[in-house]
């Protein structure tokens, strides 16, 4: 069975859904590890409640990104991780992880990339008066939300939408969509090379 590490920095609603999907057979792999760069983030509590091992670190405790990514690599190797799924990991992946996990890191982003990369993609789409936004899952490269797109879903923005209503709808769709894409990537149906 393929082994997945989820990287997350915040609430972890997608993390939780991916774990559930692996336990109900929607995903044929298993979630082996949560990697979190924010001690105290809600996702860490969720992992403990679900019985998932965690590696929680503070980037400020390291001299450089190379140093903390090397520490992450050690953990990934000890947990025999095959695939990294970024689910709200609000940090650019550096060359150390990219080199070792080339074509095996995927990211969930709440916009129709290449539109609205980076932080607050939901707010960016609303501020631009878009009538449509969406969700993208893509392979990670050295850029900010720039790697090859695996799949996208379009989501309507209604005139009476505000940040909360739109963010809630996006999350609900992410919870179904991301596990299915993870399963396709695991099955080798989509190749990032
Ligand atoms: C998700 O909406 C995800 O698309 C977004 O963070 C949220 C995490 O929510 N990711 C990014 O913006 C990445 N640039 P969650 O912690 O409830 O899963």
Short mmCIF file of C-alpha atoms and ligand atoms in Angstrom, two decimals:
data_model
loop_
_atom_site.label_atom_id
_atom_site.label_comp_id
_atom_site.label_asym_id
_atom_site.label_seq_id
_atom_site.Cartn_x
_atom_site.Cartn_y
_atom_site.Cartn_z
CA UNK A 1 0.00 0.00 0.00
CA UNK A 2 1.37 3.43 -0.95
CA UNK A 3 2.22 5.75 1.92
CA UNK A 4 1.22 9.40 1.92
CA UNK A 5 2.56 12.32 3.97
CA UNK A 6 0.20 15.28 4.28
CA UNK A 7 1.79 18.70 4.83
CA UNK A 8 -0.50 21.29 6.45
CA UNK A 9 -0.19 24.54 8.41
CA UNK A 10 -3.69 25.32 9.66
CA UNK A 11 -7.13 23.94 10.37
CA UNK A 12 -6.64 20.66 8.57
CA UNK A 13 -10.14 20.03 7.28
CA UNK A 14 -8.66 18.58 4.07
CA UNK A 15 -6.18 16.53 6.09
CA UNK A 16 -9.07 15.01 8.02
CA UNK A 17 -11.00 14.18 4.85
CA UNK A 18 -7.95 12.54 3.25
CA UNK A 19 -7.49 10.35 6.33
CA UNK A 20 -11.19 9.40 6.23
CA UNK A 21 -10.94 8.64 2.50
CA UNK A 22 -7.99 6.34 3.14
CA UNK A 23 -10.00 4.55 5.82
CA UNK A 24 -13.10 4.11 3.70
CA UNK A 25 -11.28 2.88 0.62
CA UNK A 26 -11.71 6.00 -1.55
CA UNK A 27 -7.92 6.25 -1.41
CA UNK A 28 -6.06 2.96 -1.71
CA UNK A 29 -3.00 4.38 0.10
CA UNK A 30 -2.53 5.09 3.77
CA UNK A 31 -1.76 8.40 5.50
CA UNK A 32 1.53 7.66 7.22
CA UNK A 33 2.49 11.09 8.55
CA UNK A 34 1.39 14.69 9.08
CA UNK A 35 4.13 17.29 8.61
CA UNK A 36 3.22 20.66 10.15
CA UNK A 37 5.30 23.85 10.32
CA UNK A 38 3.04 25.52 12.92
CA UNK A 39 3.15 24.09 16.44
CA UNK A 40 -0.30 24.70 17.92
CA UNK A 41 -2.14 24.44 14.59
CA UNK A 42 -5.50 22.71 14.82
CA UNK A 43 -4.39 20.10 12.29
CA UNK A 44 -1.94 18.70 14.86
CA UNK A 45 -4.78 17.99 17.31
CA UNK A 46 -6.77 16.42 14.50
CA UNK A 47 -3.88 14.11 13.63
CA UNK A 48 -3.51 13.00 17.24
CA UNK A 49 -7.25 12.37 17.54
CA UNK A 50 -7.10 10.28 14.37
CA UNK A 51 -4.01 8.38 15.50
CA UNK A 52 -1.76 9.69 12.73
CA UNK A 53 1.94 10.24 13.46
CA UNK A 54 3.12 13.84 13.29
CA UNK A 55 6.31 15.75 12.62
CA UNK A 56 5.76 19.27 13.91
CA UNK A 57 8.55 21.83 13.63
CA UNK A 58 9.23 25.57 13.82
CA UNK A 59 11.26 26.88 10.89
CA UNK A 60 12.81 29.46 13.23
CA UNK A 61 14.55 26.65 15.13
CA UNK A 62 16.68 25.95 12.06
CA UNK A 63 19.46 27.93 10.36
CA UNK A 64 17.95 27.54 6.89
CA UNK A 65 15.26 25.93 4.74
CA UNK A 66 17.83 23.34 3.60
CA UNK A 67 18.33 22.35 7.22
CA UNK A 68 14.66 21.91 8.11
CA UNK A 69 13.87 20.21 4.82
CA UNK A 70 16.70 17.75 5.50
CA UNK A 71 15.07 17.00 8.83
CA UNK A 72 11.70 16.52 7.06
CA UNK A 73 13.43 14.18 4.57
CA UNK A 74 14.74 12.02 7.41
CA UNK A 75 11.20 11.68 8.76
CA UNK A 76 9.75 10.91 5.32
CA UNK A 77 12.35 8.26 4.82
CA UNK A 78 11.75 6.66 8.23
CA UNK A 79 8.01 6.51 7.44
CA UNK A 80 8.67 5.16 3.89
CA UNK A 81 6.63 7.91 2.28
CA UNK A 82 5.81 7.56 -1.45
CA UNK A 83 3.74 10.71 -2.06
CA UNK A 84 3.55 14.16 -0.45
CA UNK A 85 0.19 15.95 -0.57
CA UNK A 86 0.17 19.62 0.42
CA UNK A 87 -3.19 20.48 2.02
CA UNK A 88 -2.95 24.08 3.19
CA UNK A 89 0.85 24.03 3.69
CA UNK A 90 1.57 27.74 3.47
CA UNK A 91 5.26 27.54 2.61
CA UNK A 92 7.22 27.14 -0.64
CA UNK A 93 8.82 23.72 -1.07
CA UNK A 94 12.59 24.06 -1.48
CA UNK A 95 15.15 22.31 -3.63
CA UNK A 96 16.01 19.71 -0.96
CA UNK A 97 12.52 18.17 -0.94
CA UNK A 98 11.94 18.74 -4.66
CA UNK A 99 15.10 16.85 -5.59
CA UNK A 100 14.20 13.77 -3.55
CA UNK A 101 10.47 13.78 -4.32
CA UNK A 102 10.52 14.92 -7.93
CA UNK A 103 7.06 14.33 -9.49
CA UNK A 104 5.75 13.03 -6.16
CA UNK A 105 4.58 16.27 -4.51
CA UNK A 106 1.09 17.57 -5.24
CA UNK A 107 -0.66 20.70 -3.99
CA UNK A 108 -4.27 21.75 -3.50
CA UNK A 109 -4.95 25.40 -4.31
CA UNK A 110 -8.27 27.29 -4.06
CA UNK A 111 -8.31 29.03 -7.46
CA UNK A 112 -8.31 28.23 -11.15
CA UNK A 113 -4.56 28.45 -11.58
CA UNK A 114 -2.73 30.20 -13.19
CA UNK A 115 -5.15 32.81 -11.79
CA UNK A 116 -4.64 33.91 -8.18
CA UNK A 117 -1.61 31.98 -6.99
CA UNK A 118 -0.19 32.57 -3.50
CA UNK A 119 -1.96 33.66 -0.37
CA UNK A 120 -5.68 34.38 -0.03
CA UNK A 121 -6.73 33.08 -3.43
CA UNK A 122 -10.39 33.24 -2.33
CA UNK A 123 -10.13 36.92 -1.38
CA UNK A 124 -8.22 37.69 -4.58
CA UNK A 125 -11.00 36.21 -6.76
CA UNK A 126 -13.70 38.14 -4.84
CA UNK A 127 -11.75 41.40 -5.02
CA UNK A 128 -11.44 40.96 -8.80
CA UNK A 129 -15.26 40.62 -9.09
CA UNK A 130 -14.95 37.21 -10.72
CA UNK A 131 -18.17 35.29 -11.39
CA UNK A 132 -16.27 32.02 -11.27
CA UNK A 133 -13.33 30.59 -9.40
CA UNK A 134 -12.32 27.02 -8.57
CA UNK A 135 -9.87 24.51 -7.20
CA UNK A 136 -6.66 23.21 -8.74
CA UNK A 137 -4.51 20.21 -7.90
CA UNK A 138 -1.07 20.39 -9.46
CA UNK A 139 2.40 18.90 -9.25
CA UNK A 140 4.73 21.10 -7.26
CA UNK A 141 7.78 22.72 -8.82
CA UNK A 142 10.05 25.49 -7.52
CA UNK A 143 7.53 28.25 -8.29
CA UNK A 144 4.59 29.56 -6.30
CA UNK A 145 1.63 27.38 -7.45
CA UNK A 146 3.14 27.01 -10.94
CA UNK A 147 3.65 23.26 -11.52
CA UNK A 148 1.83 21.10 -14.10
CA UNK A 149 -1.92 21.01 -13.48
CA UNK A 150 -3.44 17.59 -12.79
CA UNK A 151 -7.11 18.61 -12.56
CA UNK A 152 -9.38 21.56 -11.78
CA UNK A 153 -12.99 22.18 -10.77
CA UNK A 154 -14.89 25.38 -11.57
CA UNK A 155 -17.02 26.96 -8.84
CA UNK A 156 -19.55 29.74 -9.39
CA UNK A 157 -19.33 32.97 -7.42
CA UNK A 158 -22.85 34.34 -6.79
CA UNK A 159 -23.64 38.06 -6.40
CA UNK A 160 -24.56 37.54 -2.73
CA UNK A 161 -21.42 35.55 -1.90
CA UNK A 162 -19.08 36.87 0.78
CA UNK A 163 -15.73 35.50 1.86
CA UNK A 164 -17.21 33.01 4.32
CA UNK A 165 -19.88 31.60 2.02
CA UNK A 166 -17.43 31.17 -0.85
CA UNK A 167 -14.66 29.72 1.31
CA UNK A 168 -17.15 27.24 2.80
CA UNK A 169 -18.32 26.10 -0.65
CA UNK A 170 -14.74 25.74 -1.86
CA UNK A 171 -13.83 23.64 1.18
CA UNK A 172 -16.83 21.34 0.72
CA UNK A 173 -15.82 20.66 -2.88
CA UNK A 174 -12.12 20.28 -1.98
CA UNK A 175 -13.04 17.59 0.55
CA UNK A 176 -14.47 15.39 -2.21
CA UNK A 177 -12.14 16.39 -5.01
CA UNK A 178 -8.67 16.16 -3.47
CA UNK A 179 -8.95 12.55 -2.24
CA UNK A 180 -10.13 11.46 -5.70
CA UNK A 181 -7.18 13.18 -7.37
CA UNK A 182 -4.78 11.68 -4.83
CA UNK A 183 -6.16 8.25 -5.72
CA UNK A 184 -5.61 8.88 -9.43
CA UNK A 185 -2.03 10.04 -8.80
CA UNK A 186 -1.38 6.97 -6.65
CA UNK A 187 -2.72 4.75 -9.37
CA UNK A 188 -0.25 6.25 -11.81
CA UNK A 189 -3.06 7.44 -14.05
CA UNK A 190 -1.46 10.86 -14.08
CA UNK A 191 2.27 11.15 -14.41
CA UNK A 192 4.14 14.23 -13.28
CA UNK A 193 7.39 13.47 -15.07
C1 LIG B 1 -7.54 24.95 1.50
O1 LIG B 1 -8.63 25.71 1.04
C2 LIG B 1 -6.44 24.89 0.46
O2 LIG B 1 -6.94 24.92 -0.86
C3 LIG B 1 -5.66 26.15 0.77
O3 LIG B 1 -5.63 26.20 2.17
C4 LIG B 1 -6.85 25.68 2.67
C5 LIG B 1 -6.58 24.76 3.83
O4 LIG B 1 -7.76 24.45 4.50
N1 LIG B 1 -4.33 26.09 0.21
C6 LIG B 1 -3.68 27.16 -0.25
O5 LIG B 1 -4.14 28.29 -0.23
C7 LIG B 1 -2.30 26.86 -0.80
N2 LIG B 1 -1.75 27.98 -1.48
P1 LIG B 1 -7.80 23.28 5.59
O6 LIG B 1 -6.65 23.58 6.58
O7 LIG B 1 -9.13 23.42 6.25
O8 LIG B 1 -7.60 21.99 4.87
#
